[in-house]
């Protein structure tokens, strides 16, 4: 019969040994190469033995591409890989940090900062399973999620990708990996890559960004995490213990440095600690152009970057564009003895172990049988439940007043006012990594969802209450109309952002939010809902506000906000992060000696369903 490595009844290591023993250097280096979709024609994949392709944020086969178009694209590429001499299937990867973010009409769940506030690992595991189905609907078997960063400074542009400042809460939320990949069966081996390949309803995951990404000084993205080794082990490493035990298939290296040493060149942490001490058996992947950024300026000495990165223990390189340069340089480094073949073989073994384990050899082609999973109502209902549980009630009524929330659906005077830019902006409520890398603003049909305003209207118009919406009402409008409104809902917050574009040293509510708060709350009983990727400066407005809700980045199912505002469900969320008084206090995290928060970690008022 065929070659032993193609026989799924043979032991995993026998398959790996057989295949590795047949591979040329070019075929091995090809497996270590991940290129971007736009470069990945079947011919290029075939000619260079490319082992993996990615979609960067927003990199899609076509605008509003349906699942069928994704499946065709991935399968065409797969044809290029399977037509090589050894027919090793290629692995297609994409970001799915809050749902299948790049894909039109996918369900977009709350970003991780909000999921941390649910304190519900079981819910988060269910979310993982739903995301896996939506990703598989498009024929993709591998995602660059979860981000298990422990964000220690909200000035960091990626803080919303982190479940919490507290390592234990992040550890608990690694349950999402078991949702993505499937749960290791009782009695099954822990600590080795596991992807339930039978049903083809799971995906290989990626714990990122190893290690200490959330601890960069001043929250400056991709900068230096200055800490003792014990601080690193106690604050940033814990989620990787859980991820490895849960069988995470891959780990992505951080752009950041640890005490001045680039993580992409950190042999001690990548090889000695993750691979040897923690016995991680999956593969380590670089971040996008991560090798290039080892030097300053980036790409200043690519041969050196490759040498440092591969010798540090990186197995697969997210090149993702200059693949001939990468392949030629790595080939040279092996042929001149700088990089031993044993290092190349370790990398390829790990890559093949993941591909065999996840059943990619048996099921290299996708089909459209799961197309209906994309954005299906059950997933949107799950996302709506997550939105409800992610909301944190920070204030409910001024001192001596009765609580404002839950709001009555029937307004005595007949009308309520909804104000603020973020009440009616699907893109802003989703945040970064949605349709495009940086996300989008407005409701311009770039995807499908329910804004917070939509949710409010659906909740109370049937009760006969008239909803008046004004994005940025001036003081005059409010004065002339205030008698009409029983109360006001003011929804303000941040624009979408990703990575360095989100780095921010002042954390003030962007204009005209503060003016809207002052204009409206100065005259009408108001609940302010903040839509943001992190805590923002609120103390100056707190006295004028009757009720205050942190909604984070809820995603497409904005109706979850109305569900709780109007008492269909109670507020249960608890802060996953310390809410500071002023940015001068930062960094300030639970457990610090000096801890003087406006609202402490774990804070959250509760209400009963009405
Ligand atoms: O989208 C792929 C990866 C993603 O998985 C990582 O979490 C994230 O760090 C990441 N960033 C980029 C793009 N980064 C970039 C940096 C400088 C210039 C251009 C792009 C790609 N990716």
XYZ file of C-alpha atoms and ligand atoms in Angstrom:
632
model
C 0.000 0.000 0.000
C 0.916 3.660 0.101
C 3.721 5.159 2.161
C 3.496 4.498 5.908
C 3.008 8.192 6.783
C -0.223 8.178 4.802
C -1.617 5.319 6.892
C -3.765 6.751 9.714
C -3.700 3.465 11.591
C 0.043 3.799 12.215
C 1.302 5.408 15.442
C 1.750 9.172 15.260
C 5.514 9.117 15.766
C 5.979 6.378 13.172
C 4.151 8.537 10.637
C 6.280 11.550 11.527
C 9.524 9.565 11.346
C 8.595 7.999 8.031
C 7.658 11.292 6.424
C 10.548 13.292 7.878
C 12.958 10.662 6.621
C 11.748 11.191 3.077
C 11.910 14.993 3.043
C 14.517 17.101 1.254
C 15.812 20.292 2.875
C 13.656 22.331 0.497
C 10.557 20.393 1.546
C 11.435 20.823 5.239
C 11.997 24.586 4.908
C 8.772 24.831 2.931
C 6.862 23.378 5.874
C 8.345 26.090 8.090
C 7.121 28.833 5.764
C 3.775 30.591 6.203
C 2.842 33.107 3.493
C 0.049 35.633 3.132
C -3.097 34.762 1.163
C -2.400 37.358 -1.513
C 0.891 35.605 -2.403
C -0.460 32.086 -2.072
C -1.284 30.819 -5.555
C -1.445 27.032 -5.990
C 1.685 27.249 -8.133
C 3.711 29.130 -5.505
C 2.548 26.697 -2.825
C 3.527 23.781 -5.037
C 6.858 25.157 -6.227
C 8.123 26.164 -2.764
C 6.446 23.327 -0.794
C 4.696 26.010 1.314
C 3.286 24.427 4.500
C 0.964 27.195 5.665
C -0.973 30.242 4.484
C -2.594 33.000 6.519
C -5.133 35.719 6.173
C -3.875 38.806 7.965
C -6.568 41.018 9.486
C -9.078 41.796 6.743
C -7.335 39.706 4.066
C -10.334 38.165 2.275
C -10.911 36.479 -1.116
C -13.437 39.225 -1.943
C -15.472 41.860 -0.119
C -18.462 40.227 1.590
C -17.187 36.819 0.462
C -19.626 34.031 1.425
C -18.434 30.743 2.976
C -18.446 29.059 -0.438
C -15.888 31.556 -1.772
C -13.620 30.948 1.222
C -13.900 27.183 0.852
C -13.032 27.391 -2.858
C -10.022 29.594 -2.149
C -8.655 27.325 0.573
C -9.261 24.186 -1.500
C -7.556 25.632 -4.587
C -4.502 26.370 -2.456
C -4.694 22.898 -0.936
C -4.592 21.435 -4.432
C -1.220 23.113 -4.918
C 0.121 21.509 -1.716
C -1.291 18.029 -2.341
C 0.197 17.927 -5.836
C 3.747 18.095 -4.445
C 5.922 14.964 -4.368
C 5.017 14.050 -0.798
C 1.529 15.622 -0.772
C 1.814 17.247 2.642
C -1.382 19.301 3.174
C -1.045 23.027 3.852
C -2.534 24.586 6.982
C -4.596 27.764 6.528
C -4.645 30.125 9.528
C -6.625 33.261 10.381
C -7.291 35.495 13.398
C -10.514 34.774 15.267
C -10.060 36.716 18.483
C -13.754 37.576 19.048
C -15.423 35.427 16.432
C -14.484 34.976 12.797
C -13.709 38.702 12.667
C -12.608 39.073 9.051
C -15.635 37.321 7.613
C -18.816 39.061 6.437
C -21.840 38.206 8.615
C -19.883 36.156 11.132
C -21.048 36.346 14.738
C -18.866 38.839 16.589
C -18.622 38.069 20.312
C -17.514 40.476 23.045
C -13.770 41.046 23.047
C -11.850 39.221 25.781
C -11.893 42.123 28.264
C -15.682 41.716 28.415
C -15.561 37.926 28.544
C -13.311 38.233 31.589
C -16.088 40.204 33.323
C -18.523 37.297 32.863
C -16.412 35.128 35.216
C -17.959 32.207 33.259
C -15.350 29.776 31.802
C -18.113 27.411 30.657
C -19.778 30.177 28.639
C -16.398 31.069 27.134
C -15.783 27.420 26.200
C -19.158 27.380 24.402
C -18.102 30.515 22.573
C -14.926 28.748 21.472
C -16.920 25.861 20.072
C -19.238 28.231 18.194
C -16.301 30.184 16.750
C -14.680 26.918 15.624
C -17.838 26.042 13.682
C -17.962 29.468 12.026
C -14.299 29.220 11.070
C -14.786 25.708 9.678
C -17.787 27.025 7.748
C -15.232 28.878 5.630
C -12.957 25.852 5.266
C -10.286 27.094 7.653
C -8.810 24.681 10.266
C -6.466 26.944 12.284
C -6.885 30.218 14.222
C -4.477 32.621 15.900
C -6.433 32.624 19.153
C -6.780 32.871 22.112
C -4.740 35.836 23.164
C -3.794 34.949 26.752
C -2.044 38.219 27.491
C -2.248 39.465 31.079
C -2.642 43.173 30.345
C -1.122 45.160 33.194
C -1.575 48.648 31.731
C -4.752 49.820 29.923
C -2.699 52.314 27.935
C -1.735 49.257 25.792
C -3.567 49.224 22.471
C -4.268 45.492 22.790
C -5.628 45.478 26.328
C -9.102 44.509 25.086
C -7.612 41.278 23.690
C -6.653 40.300 27.258
C -9.178 38.557 29.549
C -7.789 40.269 32.644
C -4.952 41.880 34.597
C -5.183 38.932 37.003
C -3.346 35.787 35.810
C -5.759 33.382 37.514
C -8.755 34.840 35.651
C -6.854 34.506 32.373
C -5.959 30.920 33.309
C -9.644 30.144 33.906
C -10.575 31.548 30.501
C -8.171 29.218 28.688
C -11.282 27.024 28.665
C -11.843 28.674 25.286
C -9.037 26.470 23.913
C -11.087 23.371 24.747
C -13.964 25.015 22.889
C -11.848 25.744 19.833
C -10.005 22.384 19.706
C -12.439 20.124 21.513
C -12.095 18.716 25.024
C -9.380 16.080 25.601
C -11.348 12.848 26.208
C -11.299 11.426 29.741
C -8.117 9.403 30.067
C -6.659 11.132 27.019
C -3.085 12.422 27.177
C -2.831 15.986 28.465
C -0.056 18.354 27.498
C 0.221 17.207 23.885
C -1.447 18.862 20.890
C -5.096 17.811 20.679
C -7.634 18.697 18.026
C -10.815 16.631 17.825
C -10.405 15.762 14.178
C -13.252 13.305 13.878
C -16.120 15.677 13.394
C -14.160 18.321 11.518
C -15.984 20.810 13.745
C -12.945 22.013 15.657
C -9.850 24.027 14.822
C -6.228 24.109 15.922
C -5.663 27.040 18.289
C -2.764 29.337 19.124
C -1.938 30.684 22.587
C -0.457 34.158 22.126
C 1.738 36.148 22.441
C 4.460 34.300 24.249
C 5.415 35.720 26.703
C 4.754 38.884 28.663
C 3.070 40.799 25.806
C 0.694 42.376 28.335
C 3.482 43.658 30.527
C 5.263 46.047 28.155
C 6.496 49.206 29.823
C 3.912 51.973 29.828
C 1.602 49.837 27.728
C 3.676 50.680 24.680
C 2.896 47.946 22.155
C 5.656 45.510 21.184
C 8.027 47.175 23.618
C 10.050 45.926 26.608
C 8.604 43.923 29.508
C 10.910 44.690 32.392
C 10.408 42.205 35.239
C 12.211 39.642 37.370
C 11.968 36.069 36.181
C 9.653 35.348 39.142
C 7.370 38.215 38.197
C 7.242 36.805 34.663
C 6.479 33.328 36.018
C 3.759 34.551 38.366
C 2.091 37.187 36.186
C 2.489 36.297 32.500
C 3.407 32.605 32.274
C 0.475 30.971 34.133
C -1.958 30.906 31.170
C 0.631 28.920 29.172
C 0.641 26.167 31.815
C -3.090 25.753 31.298
C -2.891 26.143 27.532
C -0.251 23.406 27.209
C -2.176 21.050 29.505
C -5.336 21.680 27.492
C -3.406 20.509 24.388
C -3.048 23.843 22.590
C -1.640 23.036 19.167
C 0.490 26.153 18.646
C 2.030 29.099 20.492
C 2.754 32.469 18.874
C 5.790 34.483 19.931
C 5.343 38.084 21.066
C 6.769 41.119 19.275
C 7.793 42.384 22.717
C 11.076 41.904 24.563
C 11.817 40.536 28.026
C 14.378 42.656 29.837
C 15.695 43.936 26.531
C 15.855 40.565 24.738
C 13.464 40.189 21.814
C 11.098 37.283 22.427
C 11.577 36.250 18.781
C 15.256 35.707 19.616
C 14.804 34.315 23.114
C 16.219 30.797 23.154
C 15.918 30.450 26.929
C 12.185 31.203 27.053
C 11.137 29.583 23.773
C 13.292 26.454 23.847
C 14.582 25.883 27.369
C 11.376 26.922 29.117
C 8.378 26.368 26.820
C 9.673 23.337 24.908
C 11.825 21.651 27.539
C 10.504 22.727 30.946
C 6.824 22.876 29.991
C 7.274 20.077 27.440
C 5.214 21.901 24.823
C 4.963 19.505 21.863
C 3.103 21.588 19.284
C 4.742 24.175 17.067
C 5.915 27.704 17.829
C 4.965 30.284 15.194
C 6.419 33.768 14.806
C 4.242 36.828 14.615
C 3.776 38.643 11.298
C 7.228 39.837 10.148
C 8.285 38.984 13.667
C 11.759 37.988 12.503
C 12.179 41.292 10.667
C 11.483 43.198 13.879
C 14.300 41.448 15.751
C 16.583 44.131 14.339
C 16.175 47.909 14.490
C 15.392 49.137 11.943
C 13.351 46.091 10.955
C 14.763 43.830 8.239
C 18.164 45.470 8.669
C 19.864 42.057 8.671
C 17.394 39.354 7.658
C 20.023 36.597 7.621
C 20.787 37.415 11.276
C 17.079 37.624 12.098
C 16.468 34.172 10.669
C 19.474 32.730 12.467
C 18.395 34.168 15.825
C 14.718 33.302 15.421
C 15.128 29.741 14.210
C 17.880 28.954 16.735
C 15.695 30.461 19.489
C 13.183 27.729 18.688
C 10.679 29.233 16.249
C 9.303 26.398 14.110
C 7.035 28.169 11.618
C 7.681 31.654 10.301
C 4.802 34.023 9.479
C 7.025 35.565 6.828
C 4.520 36.470 5.203
C 5.534 38.153 1.906
C 9.251 37.792 1.038
C 9.153 33.977 1.050
C 11.921 33.464 -1.556
C 14.299 35.564 0.551
C 13.358 33.621 3.661
C 13.741 30.239 1.951
C 17.047 31.149 0.314
C 18.507 32.591 3.529
C 17.437 29.685 5.713
C 18.757 27.209 3.159
C 22.103 29.000 3.205
C 22.213 29.001 7.011
C 21.631 25.232 7.107
C 24.088 24.472 4.312
C 26.855 26.529 5.958
C 26.257 24.829 9.293
C 25.029 27.873 11.172
C 21.706 26.163 11.807
C 22.000 22.402 12.457
C 19.669 20.021 10.650
C 18.520 18.818 14.093
C 16.880 22.236 14.659
C 15.137 22.037 11.281
C 13.975 18.486 12.035
C 12.590 19.535 15.435
C 10.589 22.298 13.754
C 9.235 20.029 11.023
C 8.402 17.250 13.513
C 6.304 19.673 15.525
C 4.511 20.984 12.442
C 3.821 17.454 11.187
C 2.658 16.382 14.662
C 0.002 19.107 14.609
C -1.038 18.324 11.015
C -1.316 14.572 11.715
C -3.041 15.091 15.075
C -5.718 17.373 13.651
C -6.512 14.946 10.842
C -5.338 17.272 8.092
C -3.803 14.385 6.109
C -7.095 12.495 6.221
C -9.259 15.574 5.569
C -7.174 18.132 3.663
C -10.129 19.528 1.729
C -12.951 21.579 3.154
C -16.548 21.396 2.071
C -19.503 23.752 2.338
C -21.494 21.470 4.634
C -21.024 23.846 7.596
C -21.811 27.046 5.652
C -24.991 27.479 7.667
C -22.970 27.782 10.850
C -21.702 31.238 9.893
C -23.597 33.831 11.875
C -26.402 31.431 12.736
C -29.008 32.573 15.215
C -27.962 30.138 17.955
C -24.473 31.661 17.882
C -25.898 35.183 17.948
C -28.031 34.189 20.941
C -24.901 32.865 22.652
C -23.097 36.131 21.886
C -26.072 38.074 23.262
C -25.871 36.038 26.469
C -22.160 36.865 26.656
C -22.913 40.569 26.170
C -25.428 40.471 29.039
C -22.956 38.775 31.370
C -20.069 41.063 30.373
C -21.765 44.335 31.385
C -20.512 45.856 34.643
C -22.767 48.195 36.626
C -20.525 50.763 38.306
C -23.128 53.195 39.678
C -26.896 52.942 40.096
C -28.438 56.130 41.440
C -26.948 59.168 43.142
C -26.499 59.116 46.903
C -29.973 59.240 48.499
C -31.712 58.556 45.175
C -33.478 55.324 44.411
C -31.709 53.099 41.840
C -32.225 54.117 38.217
C -31.694 50.603 36.802
C -33.461 48.518 35.698
C -35.199 51.144 33.547
C -38.955 50.924 33.056
C -40.007 49.876 29.533
C -43.040 52.099 29.749
C -41.971 55.713 30.088
C -44.504 57.634 32.146
C -44.086 60.712 29.969
C -44.063 58.604 26.836
C -40.540 59.312 25.586
C -36.910 58.707 26.386
C -33.736 60.175 24.897
C -30.875 58.074 23.556
C -27.732 60.116 22.924
C -24.099 59.578 22.013
C -22.102 58.377 19.014
C -21.810 54.778 20.153
C -25.520 54.083 20.505
C -25.921 53.549 16.775
C -22.540 52.400 15.467
C -22.097 48.688 14.783
C -18.414 49.045 13.915
C -17.532 50.906 17.091
C -19.340 48.417 19.283
C -17.332 45.596 17.665
C -13.916 47.252 17.917
C -10.697 46.179 16.219
C -10.166 42.919 14.288
C -13.602 43.255 12.661
C -13.907 43.040 8.862
C -10.582 44.836 8.697
C -7.527 44.800 10.928
C -8.386 48.126 12.553
C -12.152 47.618 12.526
C -14.657 50.122 11.110
C -17.109 52.809 12.214
C -20.732 53.290 11.250
C -23.440 50.905 10.123
C -22.592 50.789 6.459
C -23.600 47.168 5.984
C -20.015 45.969 6.306
C -21.438 43.109 8.349
C -24.660 42.101 10.105
C -25.594 42.914 13.668
C -27.809 44.838 16.083
C -26.738 48.200 17.449
C -27.369 49.180 21.041
C -30.007 51.637 19.784
C -31.722 48.891 17.772
C -31.862 46.839 20.949
C -33.328 49.682 22.997
C -36.035 50.313 20.404
C -36.978 46.635 20.178
C -37.195 46.473 23.956
C -39.453 49.461 24.667
C -41.272 50.649 21.555
C -43.715 47.704 21.856
C -44.515 49.082 25.311
C -45.501 52.319 23.644
C -42.429 54.260 24.573
C -41.112 56.689 21.983
C -37.319 56.622 21.519
C -35.708 59.894 20.439
C -32.112 59.502 19.215
C -29.620 62.379 19.069
C -25.962 61.494 18.409
C -24.566 64.748 19.779
C -27.341 66.875 21.302
C -26.281 70.375 22.318
C -27.286 72.039 25.570
C -29.995 74.050 23.823
C -31.696 70.943 22.428
C -31.676 69.335 25.868
C -33.009 72.429 27.625
C -35.861 72.855 25.152
C -36.839 69.182 25.290
C -35.904 67.864 28.686
C -39.461 67.792 29.998
C -40.352 65.256 27.292
C -37.973 62.597 28.551
C -38.373 60.346 31.582
C -34.695 59.468 31.402
C -31.770 59.369 28.960
C -29.349 56.691 27.861
C -25.979 58.135 26.848
C -23.693 55.774 24.903
C -20.160 57.040 24.344
C -16.700 55.518 23.943
C -13.650 54.804 21.845
C -13.235 54.368 18.086
C -12.040 50.939 16.927
C -8.308 50.248 16.928
C -5.775 47.420 16.872
C -2.213 47.041 18.129
C -0.058 50.166 18.181
C -2.898 52.307 16.822
C -4.611 51.741 20.139
C -1.757 52.833 22.367
C -3.066 55.789 24.377
C -1.500 57.691 27.269
C -4.454 59.853 28.370
C -7.405 57.402 28.233
C -9.965 60.199 28.161
C -13.381 59.628 26.650
C -12.980 60.947 23.102
C -14.847 64.128 22.184
C -17.709 64.828 21.996
C -18.488 62.158 24.632
C -17.788 64.316 27.695
C -19.929 67.154 26.287
C -22.797 64.782 25.570
C -22.576 63.494 29.136
C -22.575 67.023 30.558
C -25.329 68.330 28.272
C -27.676 65.415 28.852
C -26.934 64.310 32.403
C -27.003 67.903 33.625
C -30.742 68.066 32.882
C -32.144 64.534 32.573
C -31.721 61.419 34.739
C -29.180 59.477 32.757
C -27.481 56.134 32.469
C -24.118 56.363 30.732
C -22.932 53.286 28.826
C -19.248 53.261 27.917
C -18.274 51.287 24.783
C -14.491 50.932 24.950
C -11.603 48.501 24.823
C -10.599 49.390 28.385
C -11.250 51.547 31.417
C -11.359 55.292 30.634
C -11.221 58.479 32.729
C -14.727 58.907 34.248
C -14.166 60.439 37.704
C -14.744 64.072 36.529
C -18.265 63.153 35.322
C -19.249 60.647 37.970
C -21.231 63.025 40.210
C -23.331 64.228 37.263
C -24.117 60.659 36.186
C -27.023 58.790 37.769
C -25.997 55.323 36.546
C -22.847 54.059 34.855
C -22.353 50.860 32.832
C -19.141 49.490 31.298
C -20.086 47.606 28.105
C -16.545 47.095 26.712
C -16.685 45.961 23.053
C -19.895 43.890 22.850
C -19.700 42.861 19.193
C -22.622 42.376 16.803
C -25.271 41.462 19.387
C -25.935 44.906 20.864
C -29.392 43.787 22.032
C -27.694 42.192 25.026
C -27.211 45.698 26.446
C -30.934 46.509 26.342
C -31.754 43.076 27.818
C -30.068 44.146 31.045
C -30.805 47.889 31.032
C -34.541 47.105 31.008
C -34.404 44.250 33.481
C -35.062 41.177 31.371
C -31.838 40.049 33.034
C -29.935 41.352 36.047
C -26.482 42.881 36.044
C -23.946 40.245 37.128
C -20.632 41.296 35.548
C -17.556 41.927 37.693
C -14.582 44.078 36.661
C -11.772 42.058 35.069
C -9.581 45.097 35.514
C -8.926 47.751 38.139
C -10.697 51.011 37.239
C -8.197 53.803 37.971
C -8.992 57.349 39.129
C -6.388 58.951 36.888
C -3.737 57.743 34.438
C -1.036 59.093 36.733
C -1.710 56.054 38.906
C -0.837 53.587 36.109
C 0.169 50.834 36.133
C -2.085 49.874 39.082
C -3.317 46.295 39.413
C -5.062 44.170 42.007
C -2.518 43.033 44.583
C -0.315 46.124 44.277
C 0.940 47.687 47.508
C -0.439 51.087 46.497
C -4.020 50.444 45.416
C -6.393 53.403 45.272
C -8.881 52.581 42.484
C -12.098 54.365 41.581
C -13.627 50.868 41.256
C -11.554 47.845 42.356
C -10.909 44.627 40.464
C -13.964 42.383 40.952
C -16.342 45.290 41.531
C -19.817 45.185 39.956
C -23.234 46.191 41.324
C -26.050 43.708 40.799
C -29.715 44.106 39.912
C -32.520 41.561 39.874
C -34.508 40.769 36.746
C -37.665 42.886 36.866
O -2.842 38.719 11.795
C -1.774 37.878 12.094
C -1.041 38.383 13.341
C -1.904 38.279 14.600
O -2.258 36.914 14.825
C -1.099 38.794 15.816
O -1.838 38.667 17.029
C -0.755 40.268 15.667
O 0.309 40.633 16.524
C -0.472 40.620 14.234
N -0.113 41.809 13.795
C -0.096 41.729 12.451
C 0.256 42.870 11.605
N 1.304 43.589 12.262
C 1.938 44.585 11.657
C 2.900 45.267 12.393
C 3.578 46.308 11.783
C 3.287 46.654 10.480
C 2.299 45.957 9.768
C 1.620 44.920 10.352
C -0.430 40.477 12.041
N -0.654 39.794 13.175
